[in-house]
Amino acid sequence: MGSSRDIAIGPVAVVSMLLSSLVTKVIDPVANPHAYRDFVFTVTFFTGIFQAGFGIFRLGFLVDFLSHAALVGFMAGAAIIIGLQQLKGLLGITHFTTKTDAVSVLVSVYKSLHQQITSSEEKWSPMNVVLGCSFLIFLLVTRFIGRRNKKLFWLPAIGPLLSVILSTLIVYLSKADKQGVNVIKHVKGGLNQSSVHQLQFHGQNVGQAAKIGLVCAVIALTEAMAVGRSFASIKGYQLDGNREMLSMGIMNIAGSLTSCYVATGSFSRTAVNFSAGCQTAVSNIVMAVTVILFLQLFARLLYYTPMAILASIILSALPGLIDLNEARYIWKVDKLDFLACIGAFFGVLFASVEIGLLVAVTISFAKILIQSIRPGVEILGRVPRTEAFCDVTQYPMAISTPGIVVIRISSGSLCFANANFVKERILKWVVEEDEIQEAAKGNVRAIIMDMTNLMNVDTSGILALEELHKRLHSRGVELAMVNPRWLVIHKLKLAHFVDKIGKQWVFLTVGEAVDACLSSKIATA
């Protein structure tokens, strides 16, 4: 139902830890495990309801607040974090932190390794490292060969499966699990039972379930959208946020009815999916069918699969997700975008996925706010031998008309945030032009405002225009408008501003306005 071709669905660490931390505050899993399980299913149901609601009410535009620069930083930070988390399997560590920041993970790796190496009860086996690194090299080599030789495109795609089969056989035949190699061990076979009758819609905890469901819905959607858009940008297609939200919601509703808890787009699983060469969402169907078949028929065969192989498969998919060239490009083009990029990167790396995305969105909002508060206000001049009026700063050859100041507002909206700034900037230019032209026994007699780029105006903007008109009129300066959009001129008519300046001072082009000013008594007074 979704629009992403790459997202691989499943449980993720962030949502799992969030769900665990919030639910345990309501029900103790040790004292009442059955009530705890039923409450989790209920939270999952509410999560799906909220996610589907976001899609139905078309709130997918919220995804657009994740800029390209933020996604580049998010991908790099998430790739490093996921890589660090795979050290547990690669090094054969048994005790590991549940936190996701880089510092906690590295500290946990050091303490766990030191404890296992020095402990007499629990011995650490270097065979995990040897096995994991060997197959990691194998996977990287197959990917390199696949890129260099297009005829062998299938080699990197089948590499992870070959790694699992070969490593499982090696462990089984050599009895390496007896020598300290960590294996998956027992996997319970069969399919989940129905949990329809375990959902709780009565009682004192329903409100808590809905509240936790809303939090999980937002976080799960944020991570899924970030993951989906990251890989969509690599492949060059567009993600439909509304379809993604609706599909995620229906998926979690169905999951809550079949003994599942909140699932979303997994970064590590999607990275493996992407590196394996998936092209459509059919890869999720293949993955689901494969899991069902294995749970039904081959669950016992996974007993000897080493954890180090799973870690090496994920690690092999991560290097291509850190794009240093793109980060360098963002730095050259836009420093504020680069700030959002490194904000997302360091936020994910040293805090969490949510914090990283929150930092990036906050910086992006700050950028929008700065641009709206300080819009572009340009003085225009006529380019010689043409009818074009351009910014005199960008085009030094553009000639200003004596006694007339042509101004263009580049902001999309004249609103409460920037109206006063625009008004003061125009009045300042009028005073400066008067001082410059005083020696030539002339002064500004008309201000022409090019409103071509102005898409909207609010009441604060209209009040600023009225005050500007009064201030200019008191100095003997007329105000003219050029090419206001329909919505702008409609609001100005409703506010009677057009009647105040006179309909004759509204023009279609800057050239017409300048010619009208020159032919009138205004320019020669």
Short mmCIF file of C-alpha atoms in Angstrom, two decimals, residues 35-507:
data_model
loop_
_atom_site.label_atom_id
_atom_site.label_comp_id
_atom_site.label_asym_id
_atom_site.label_seq_id
_atom_site.Cartn_x
_atom_site.Cartn_y
_atom_site.Cartn_z
CA ALA A 35 -1.85 -7.80 31.30
CA TYR A 36 1.42 -6.26 30.11
CA ARG A 37 1.25 -8.23 26.84
CA ASP A 38 -2.41 -7.31 26.26
CA PHE A 39 -1.66 -3.66 26.97
CA VAL A 40 1.16 -3.69 24.38
CA PHE A 41 -1.24 -5.08 21.76
CA THR A 42 -3.73 -2.32 22.63
CA VAL A 43 -1.02 0.36 22.31
CA THR A 44 -0.09 -1.10 18.92
CA PHE A 45 -3.73 -0.89 17.82
CA PHE A 46 -3.96 2.78 18.83
CA THR A 47 -0.62 3.44 17.10
CA GLY A 48 -2.07 2.08 13.88
CA ILE A 49 -5.27 4.10 14.29
CA PHE A 50 -3.31 7.35 14.70
CA GLN A 51 -0.99 6.57 11.78
CA ALA A 52 -3.88 5.71 9.48
CA GLY A 53 -5.66 8.88 10.64
CA PHE A 54 -2.65 10.99 9.71
CA GLY A 55 -2.78 9.49 6.23
CA ILE A 56 -6.55 9.86 5.81
CA PHE A 57 -6.45 13.52 6.83
CA ARG A 58 -3.50 14.04 4.44
CA LEU A 59 -0.87 15.14 6.91
CA GLY A 60 1.89 13.74 4.70
CA PHE A 61 3.16 17.28 4.05
CA LEU A 62 4.82 17.06 7.46
CA VAL A 63 7.41 14.81 5.80
CA ASP A 64 8.61 17.78 3.73
CA PHE A 65 10.12 19.36 6.84
CA LEU A 66 12.90 16.77 6.58
CA SER A 67 15.26 18.54 4.17
CA HIS A 68 17.76 16.81 1.89
CA ALA A 69 20.64 18.06 4.03
CA ALA A 70 19.01 16.68 7.19
CA LEU A 71 18.56 13.30 5.51
CA VAL A 72 22.24 13.18 4.49
CA GLY A 73 23.28 13.80 8.10
CA PHE A 74 20.66 11.40 9.44
CA MET A 75 21.81 8.59 7.15
CA ALA A 76 25.46 9.04 8.08
CA GLY A 77 24.76 9.17 11.81
CA ALA A 78 22.35 6.23 11.72
CA ALA A 79 24.82 4.18 9.66
CA ILE A 80 27.57 4.70 12.24
CA ILE A 81 25.25 3.95 15.18
CA ILE A 82 23.92 0.78 13.58
CA GLY A 83 27.47 -0.25 12.76
CA LEU A 84 28.53 0.24 16.39
CA GLN A 85 25.54 -1.76 17.60
CA GLN A 86 26.61 -4.69 15.41
CA LEU A 87 29.82 -4.94 17.43
CA LYS A 88 27.81 -7.00 19.90
CA GLY A 89 27.38 -9.79 17.37
CA LEU A 90 30.70 -9.31 15.61
CA LEU A 91 32.76 -9.48 18.80
CA GLY A 92 30.61 -12.08 20.53
CA ILE A 93 29.55 -9.85 23.42
CA THR A 94 26.79 -11.21 25.62
CA HIS A 95 26.06 -8.18 27.84
CA PHE A 96 25.26 -5.02 25.88
CA THR A 97 23.63 -1.65 26.52
CA THR A 98 20.10 -0.83 25.39
CA LYS A 99 21.10 2.78 24.67
CA THR A 100 21.75 3.88 21.09
CA ASP A 101 24.20 6.79 21.41
CA ALA A 102 27.81 6.24 20.33
CA VAL A 103 29.37 6.95 23.74
CA SER A 104 27.15 4.45 25.59
CA VAL A 105 27.72 1.79 22.92
CA LEU A 106 31.53 2.19 22.95
CA VAL A 107 31.64 2.19 26.76
CA SER A 108 29.47 -0.92 26.82
CA VAL A 109 31.73 -2.65 24.27
CA TYR A 110 34.83 -1.88 26.34
CA LYS A 111 33.31 -2.96 29.66
CA SER A 112 31.74 -6.12 28.24
CA LEU A 113 34.93 -7.21 26.48
CA HIS A 114 37.06 -6.49 29.56
CA GLN A 115 34.63 -8.40 31.78
CA GLN A 116 34.47 -11.43 29.47
CA ILE A 117 38.24 -11.56 28.90
CA THR A 118 39.10 -11.30 32.61
CA SER A 119 36.20 -13.39 33.90
CA SER A 120 36.86 -16.99 34.81
CA GLU A 121 33.21 -17.99 34.47
CA GLU A 122 32.43 -16.51 31.06
CA LYS A 123 35.17 -16.89 28.44
CA TRP A 124 35.37 -14.68 25.37
CA SER A 125 36.06 -16.44 22.05
CA PRO A 126 37.99 -14.67 19.24
CA MET A 127 36.33 -17.10 16.79
CA ASN A 128 33.35 -14.71 16.63
CA VAL A 129 35.61 -11.96 15.28
CA VAL A 130 37.37 -14.28 12.85
CA LEU A 131 34.12 -15.68 11.49
CA GLY A 132 32.37 -12.30 11.28
CA CYS A 133 35.30 -10.43 9.66
CA SER A 134 35.91 -13.25 7.16
CA PHE A 135 32.36 -13.13 5.85
CA LEU A 136 32.33 -9.31 6.03
CA ILE A 137 35.32 -9.29 3.66
CA PHE A 138 33.53 -11.86 1.49
CA LEU A 139 30.42 -9.65 1.25
CA LEU A 140 32.43 -6.52 0.45
CA VAL A 141 34.39 -8.37 -2.24
CA THR A 142 31.18 -9.70 -3.86
CA ARG A 143 29.75 -6.17 -3.90
CA PHE A 144 32.93 -4.80 -5.47
CA ILE A 145 32.89 -7.52 -8.14
CA GLY A 146 29.21 -6.90 -8.83
CA ARG A 147 29.85 -3.18 -9.39
CA ARG A 148 32.85 -3.73 -11.65
CA ASN A 149 31.25 -6.50 -13.72
CA LYS A 150 27.59 -5.86 -14.57
CA LYS A 151 27.14 -9.48 -15.71
CA LEU A 152 27.74 -10.59 -12.11
CA PHE A 153 25.02 -8.33 -10.67
CA TRP A 154 23.50 -11.38 -8.97
CA LEU A 155 26.61 -12.04 -6.87
CA PRO A 156 26.13 -9.25 -4.27
CA ALA A 157 22.40 -10.03 -4.16
CA ILE A 158 22.96 -13.68 -3.23
CA GLY A 159 25.97 -12.96 -1.02
CA PRO A 160 24.08 -12.56 2.30
CA LEU A 161 22.15 -15.81 1.77
CA LEU A 162 25.34 -17.70 0.91
CA SER A 163 26.98 -16.26 4.03
CA VAL A 164 24.18 -17.50 6.28
CA ILE A 165 24.19 -20.99 4.73
CA LEU A 166 27.98 -21.41 4.71
CA SER A 167 28.53 -20.03 8.21
CA THR A 168 25.75 -22.20 9.63
CA LEU A 169 27.33 -25.29 8.04
CA ILE A 170 30.78 -24.35 9.34
CA VAL A 171 29.50 -23.93 12.91
CA TYR A 172 27.45 -27.14 12.74
CA LEU A 173 30.27 -29.29 11.33
CA SER A 174 33.03 -27.86 13.52
CA LYS A 175 30.90 -27.64 16.69
CA ALA A 176 32.15 -24.06 17.05
CA ASP A 177 29.21 -23.21 19.30
CA LYS A 178 30.88 -25.37 21.96
CA GLN A 179 34.02 -23.24 21.64
CA GLY A 180 32.36 -19.91 22.38
CA VAL A 181 30.84 -18.87 19.04
CA ASN A 182 27.47 -17.20 19.73
CA VAL A 183 24.62 -18.72 17.73
CA ILE A 184 20.94 -17.90 17.41
CA LYS A 185 19.94 -21.16 19.15
CA HIS A 186 16.27 -22.10 19.56
CA VAL A 187 13.72 -20.26 17.42
CA LYS A 188 10.09 -21.01 18.21
CA GLY A 189 8.32 -22.22 15.07
CA GLY A 190 4.78 -21.63 13.89
CA LEU A 191 2.73 -18.46 13.32
CA ASN A 192 1.41 -15.92 15.79
CA GLN A 193 -1.98 -16.58 17.29
CA SER A 194 -4.86 -14.13 17.01
CA SER A 195 -4.90 -11.42 19.67
CA VAL A 196 -8.28 -9.88 18.79
CA HIS A 197 -9.79 -10.82 22.15
CA GLN A 198 -6.78 -9.53 24.08
CA LEU A 199 -7.23 -5.88 23.09
CA GLN A 200 -8.42 -3.74 26.02
CA PHE A 201 -10.92 -0.97 25.25
CA HIS A 202 -12.39 -0.76 28.74
CA GLY A 203 -10.87 0.13 32.05
CA GLN A 204 -8.67 2.81 33.51
CA ASN A 205 -5.67 2.26 31.21
CA VAL A 206 -7.36 2.93 27.85
CA GLY A 207 -6.42 6.61 27.96
CA GLN A 208 -2.81 5.71 28.76
CA ALA A 209 -2.78 3.25 25.86
CA ALA A 210 -4.03 5.94 23.47
CA LYS A 211 -1.45 8.45 24.72
CA ILE A 212 1.44 5.99 24.38
CA GLY A 213 0.07 4.96 20.99
CA LEU A 214 0.19 8.58 19.78
CA VAL A 215 3.81 8.99 20.87
CA CYS A 216 4.82 5.70 19.26
CA ALA A 217 2.90 6.60 16.09
CA VAL A 218 4.78 9.88 15.65
CA ILE A 219 8.21 8.40 16.41
CA ALA A 220 7.64 5.33 14.22
CA LEU A 221 6.39 7.45 11.32
CA THR A 222 9.27 9.90 11.68
CA GLU A 223 11.83 7.12 11.50
CA ALA A 224 10.06 5.35 8.63
CA MET A 225 9.71 8.58 6.63
CA ALA A 226 13.36 9.47 7.21
CA VAL A 227 14.48 6.00 6.14
CA GLY A 228 12.11 5.93 3.15
CA ARG A 229 13.04 9.38 1.90
CA SER A 230 16.75 8.69 2.36
CA PHE A 231 16.67 5.71 0.01
CA ALA A 232 14.13 7.34 -2.31
CA SER A 233 16.52 10.27 -2.83
CA ILE A 234 19.31 7.82 -3.72
CA LYS A 235 17.17 6.13 -6.37
CA GLY A 236 15.53 9.35 -7.54
CA TYR A 237 11.82 8.81 -6.92
CA GLN A 238 9.21 10.61 -4.83
CA LEU A 239 7.72 9.34 -1.59
CA ASP A 240 3.98 9.89 -0.95
CA GLY A 241 3.80 10.69 2.75
CA ASN A 242 0.03 10.17 2.96
CA ARG A 243 0.20 6.69 1.45
CA GLU A 244 3.09 5.77 3.73
CA MET A 245 1.18 6.89 6.83
CA LEU A 246 -1.98 5.05 5.80
CA SER A 247 -0.13 1.84 4.95
CA MET A 248 1.89 1.95 8.20
CA GLY A 249 -1.33 2.46 10.16
CA ILE A 250 -3.21 -0.42 8.56
CA MET A 251 -0.12 -2.61 8.99
CA ASN A 252 0.07 -1.93 12.74
CA ILE A 253 -3.68 -2.40 13.17
CA ALA A 254 -3.36 -5.81 11.49
CA GLY A 255 -0.30 -6.51 13.64
CA SER A 256 -2.15 -5.73 16.85
CA LEU A 257 -4.72 -8.38 15.89
CA THR A 258 -2.06 -11.04 15.28
CA SER A 259 0.13 -10.83 18.41
CA CYS A 260 2.59 -8.23 17.04
CA TYR A 261 3.81 -5.00 18.58
CA VAL A 262 4.63 -1.71 16.83
CA ALA A 263 6.65 -2.14 13.63
CA THR A 264 8.02 0.45 11.22
CA GLY A 265 10.66 0.98 8.56
CA SER A 266 13.94 -0.45 9.84
CA PHE A 267 17.11 1.38 8.79
CA SER A 268 19.41 -1.65 9.07
CA ARG A 269 16.91 -4.01 7.40
CA THR A 270 16.25 -1.46 4.63
CA ALA A 271 19.99 -0.98 4.09
CA VAL A 272 20.41 -4.72 3.56
CA ASN A 273 17.33 -4.75 1.31
CA PHE A 274 18.74 -1.87 -0.73
CA SER A 275 22.23 -3.36 -1.02
CA ALA A 276 20.73 -6.68 -2.14
CA GLY A 277 19.27 -4.89 -5.17
CA CYS A 278 15.54 -4.64 -4.36
CA GLN A 279 13.54 -2.63 -6.88
CA THR A 280 9.94 -2.74 -5.59
CA ALA A 281 7.95 -3.41 -2.42
CA VAL A 282 7.59 -7.02 -3.56
CA SER A 283 10.82 -7.56 -1.60
CA ASN A 284 8.72 -7.19 1.59
CA ILE A 285 6.33 -9.89 0.35
CA VAL A 286 9.26 -12.20 -0.44
CA MET A 287 10.73 -11.45 3.00
CA ALA A 288 7.40 -12.19 4.74
CA VAL A 289 6.81 -15.43 2.82
CA THR A 290 10.38 -16.53 3.54
CA VAL A 291 9.95 -15.85 7.26
CA ILE A 292 6.65 -17.78 7.31
CA LEU A 293 8.21 -20.77 5.52
CA PHE A 294 11.20 -20.79 7.83
CA LEU A 295 9.04 -20.54 10.95
CA GLN A 296 6.87 -23.36 9.71
CA LEU A 297 9.48 -25.68 8.23
CA PHE A 298 13.07 -24.66 8.87
CA ALA A 299 13.14 -22.92 12.25
CA ARG A 300 15.38 -25.63 13.68
CA LEU A 301 17.98 -25.07 10.95
CA LEU A 302 18.66 -21.56 12.28
CA TYR A 303 19.94 -22.93 15.57
CA TYR A 304 23.59 -22.92 14.46
CA THR A 305 23.54 -19.60 12.56
CA PRO A 306 26.25 -17.42 14.19
CA MET A 307 25.29 -13.95 15.40
CA ALA A 308 28.52 -12.61 13.86
CA ILE A 309 27.19 -13.35 10.36
CA LEU A 310 24.04 -11.29 10.91
CA ALA A 311 26.24 -8.43 12.12
CA SER A 312 28.56 -8.71 9.11
CA ILE A 313 25.61 -8.61 6.67
CA ILE A 314 24.39 -5.35 8.21
CA LEU A 315 27.91 -3.88 8.41
CA SER A 316 28.53 -4.63 4.73
CA ALA A 317 25.49 -2.54 3.78
CA LEU A 318 26.48 0.59 5.71
CA PRO A 319 29.55 2.14 3.97
CA GLY A 320 27.55 3.32 0.96
CA LEU A 321 25.19 5.28 3.22
CA ILE A 322 27.85 7.76 4.41
CA ASP A 323 28.13 10.32 1.60
CA LEU A 324 31.07 12.62 2.35
CA ASN A 325 30.99 14.18 -1.13
CA GLU A 326 27.37 15.23 -0.66
CA ALA A 327 28.17 16.72 2.76
CA ARG A 328 31.05 18.66 1.17
CA TYR A 329 28.72 19.89 -1.56
CA ILE A 330 26.14 21.06 0.99
CA TRP A 331 28.87 22.99 2.86
CA LYS A 332 29.88 24.81 -0.33
CA VAL A 333 26.34 25.68 -1.38
CA ASP A 334 24.49 26.55 1.84
CA LYS A 335 26.02 26.88 5.31
CA LEU A 336 22.65 26.74 7.10
CA ASP A 337 21.79 23.51 5.27
CA PHE A 338 25.14 22.12 6.37
CA LEU A 339 24.27 23.10 9.94
CA ALA A 340 21.07 21.04 9.66
CA CYS A 341 23.13 18.19 8.20
CA ILE A 342 25.67 18.05 11.03
CA GLY A 343 22.89 18.70 13.56
CA ALA A 344 21.10 15.55 12.42
CA PHE A 345 24.42 13.67 12.27
CA PHE A 346 25.62 14.53 15.77
CA GLY A 347 22.11 14.30 17.23
CA VAL A 348 21.72 10.71 15.99
CA LEU A 349 25.32 9.84 16.85
CA PHE A 350 25.43 11.16 20.42
CA ALA A 351 21.76 11.19 21.48
CA SER A 352 19.10 9.26 19.55
CA VAL A 353 17.29 9.11 16.23
CA GLU A 354 14.46 11.31 17.51
CA ILE A 355 16.85 13.91 18.90
CA GLY A 356 18.83 14.00 15.66
CA LEU A 357 15.70 14.52 13.58
CA LEU A 358 14.38 17.09 16.07
CA VAL A 359 17.63 19.07 15.85
CA ALA A 360 17.55 18.99 12.04
CA VAL A 361 13.89 20.06 11.86
CA THR A 362 14.50 22.83 14.42
CA ILE A 363 17.41 24.22 12.41
CA SER A 364 15.33 24.00 9.22
CA PHE A 365 12.49 25.90 10.92
CA ALA A 366 14.97 28.51 12.16
CA LYS A 367 16.22 28.92 8.60
CA ILE A 368 12.67 29.44 7.32
CA LEU A 369 12.01 31.92 10.13
CA ILE A 370 15.16 33.91 9.39
CA GLN A 371 14.32 34.04 5.69
CA SER A 372 10.75 35.15 6.39
CA ILE A 373 11.82 37.82 8.88
CA ARG A 374 14.55 39.16 6.57
CA PRO A 375 13.11 38.80 3.05
CA GLY A 376 14.88 39.96 -0.08
CA VAL A 377 14.08 43.60 -0.89
CA GLU A 378 15.91 44.73 -4.03
CA ILE A 379 16.35 48.03 -5.89
CA LEU A 380 15.76 47.54 -9.61
CA GLY A 381 17.18 49.36 -12.60
CA ARG A 382 16.54 49.18 -16.35
CA VAL A 383 19.08 47.09 -18.30
CA PRO A 384 20.30 49.23 -21.26
CA ARG A 385 18.63 48.53 -24.64
CA THR A 386 16.01 46.28 -22.99
CA GLU A 387 12.70 46.58 -21.16
CA ALA A 388 13.97 44.36 -18.33
CA PHE A 389 14.34 45.69 -14.78
CA CYS A 390 16.89 43.79 -12.68
CA ASP A 391 18.58 44.01 -9.29
CA VAL A 392 21.25 46.72 -9.51
CA THR A 393 23.50 44.77 -7.14
CA GLN A 394 23.48 41.67 -9.36
CA TYR A 395 23.53 43.67 -12.61
CA PRO A 396 25.74 46.76 -12.16
CA MET A 397 24.94 47.91 -15.70
CA ALA A 398 21.27 48.39 -14.74
CA ILE A 399 20.40 52.11 -14.68
CA SER A 400 18.15 53.64 -12.02
CA THR A 401 15.67 56.29 -13.11
CA PRO A 402 16.24 59.69 -11.39
CA GLY A 403 13.47 60.57 -8.97
CA ILE A 404 12.01 57.05 -9.06
CA VAL A 405 12.96 54.09 -6.85
CA VAL A 406 11.85 50.68 -8.15
CA ILE A 407 11.71 48.04 -5.42
CA ARG A 408 11.01 44.32 -5.67
CA ILE A 409 9.91 42.23 -2.69
CA SER A 410 11.28 38.70 -3.08
CA SER A 411 9.40 37.21 -0.14
CA GLY A 412 6.45 34.96 -0.88
CA SER A 413 4.36 36.69 1.77
CA LEU A 414 4.14 40.12 3.36
CA CYS A 415 3.09 39.18 6.88
CA PHE A 416 3.44 40.09 10.54
CA ALA A 417 6.96 38.60 10.64
CA ASN A 418 8.49 40.80 7.95
CA ALA A 419 6.09 43.67 7.20
CA ASN A 420 7.80 46.15 9.53
CA PHE A 421 11.25 45.20 8.17
CA VAL A 422 10.13 45.82 4.56
CA LYS A 423 8.53 49.16 5.48
CA GLU A 424 11.60 50.43 7.34
CA ARG A 425 13.95 49.28 4.58
CA ILE A 426 11.97 51.20 1.93
CA LEU A 427 11.81 54.38 4.04
CA LYS A 428 15.56 54.14 4.69
CA TRP A 429 16.24 53.92 0.94
CA VAL A 430 14.02 56.94 0.31
CA VAL A 431 15.98 59.02 2.82
CA GLU A 432 19.32 57.82 1.40
CA GLU A 433 18.25 58.59 -2.17
CA ASP A 434 17.10 62.06 -1.13
CA GLU A 435 20.51 62.76 0.43
CA ILE A 436 22.32 61.50 -2.66
CA GLN A 437 20.20 63.48 -5.09
CA GLU A 438 20.07 66.66 -2.98
CA ALA A 439 23.25 67.95 -4.61
CA ALA A 440 21.61 67.51 -8.00
CA LYS A 441 18.62 69.57 -6.81
CA GLY A 442 16.30 66.58 -7.00
CA ASN A 443 14.73 64.04 -4.71
CA VAL A 444 12.61 60.90 -4.79
CA ARG A 445 9.14 61.58 -6.15
CA ALA A 446 7.78 58.03 -6.60
CA ILE A 447 8.24 54.55 -5.18
CA ILE A 448 7.31 51.63 -7.45
CA MET A 449 6.81 48.27 -5.71
CA ASP A 450 7.12 45.19 -7.94
CA MET A 451 4.79 42.62 -6.30
CA THR A 452 5.21 39.86 -8.88
CA ASN A 453 6.77 37.47 -6.34
CA LEU A 454 4.37 38.38 -3.51
CA MET A 455 1.90 35.51 -3.13
CA ASN A 456 -0.01 36.64 -0.04
CA VAL A 457 -0.47 39.50 2.40
CA ASP A 458 -2.04 39.52 5.87
CA THR A 459 -3.55 42.32 7.96
CA SER A 460 -0.15 43.25 9.42
CA GLY A 461 1.23 43.54 5.89
CA ILE A 462 -1.68 45.74 4.83
CA LEU A 463 -1.24 47.99 7.88
CA ALA A 464 2.47 48.31 7.05
CA LEU A 465 1.61 49.33 3.47
CA GLU A 466 -0.89 51.91 4.75
CA GLU A 467 1.66 53.39 7.13
CA LEU A 468 4.28 53.37 4.35
CA HIS A 469 1.86 55.22 2.08
CA LYS A 470 1.18 57.85 4.77
CA ARG A 471 4.87 58.38 5.46
CA LEU A 472 5.67 58.65 1.76
CA HIS A 473 2.71 60.96 1.09
CA SER A 474 3.88 63.30 3.87
CA ARG A 475 7.20 63.59 2.00
CA GLY A 476 5.44 64.23 -1.29
CA VAL A 477 6.22 60.75 -2.65
CA GLU A 478 3.65 58.67 -4.47
CA LEU A 479 3.39 54.87 -4.14
CA ALA A 480 2.73 52.61 -7.15
CA MET A 481 2.18 48.84 -7.30
CA VAL A 482 3.12 46.53 -10.15
CA ASN A 483 1.53 43.16 -11.00
CA PRO A 484 0.03 42.17 -7.61
CA ARG A 485 -1.32 38.61 -7.58
CA TRP A 486 -5.07 38.01 -7.49
CA LEU A 487 -5.14 37.09 -3.78
CA VAL A 488 -3.02 40.13 -2.88
CA ILE A 489 -5.04 42.66 -4.89
CA HIS A 490 -8.29 41.09 -3.61
CA LYS A 491 -7.25 41.63 0.01
CA LEU A 492 -5.98 45.15 -0.73
CA LYS A 493 -9.33 46.01 -2.31
CA LEU A 494 -11.23 44.62 0.70
CA ALA A 495 -9.04 46.78 2.96
CA HIS A 496 -9.70 49.82 0.65
CA PHE A 497 -5.94 50.28 0.24
CA VAL A 498 -6.26 50.48 -3.57
CA ASP A 499 -8.74 53.34 -3.19
CA LYS A 500 -6.30 55.17 -0.90
CA ILE A 501 -3.38 55.12 -3.33
CA GLY A 502 -5.62 55.43 -6.42
CA LYS A 503 -6.41 52.77 -9.02
CA GLN A 504 -4.28 54.66 -11.54
CA TRP A 505 -1.20 53.68 -9.51
CA VAL A 506 -1.63 49.93 -10.11
CA PHE A 507 0.27 48.73 -13.22
#
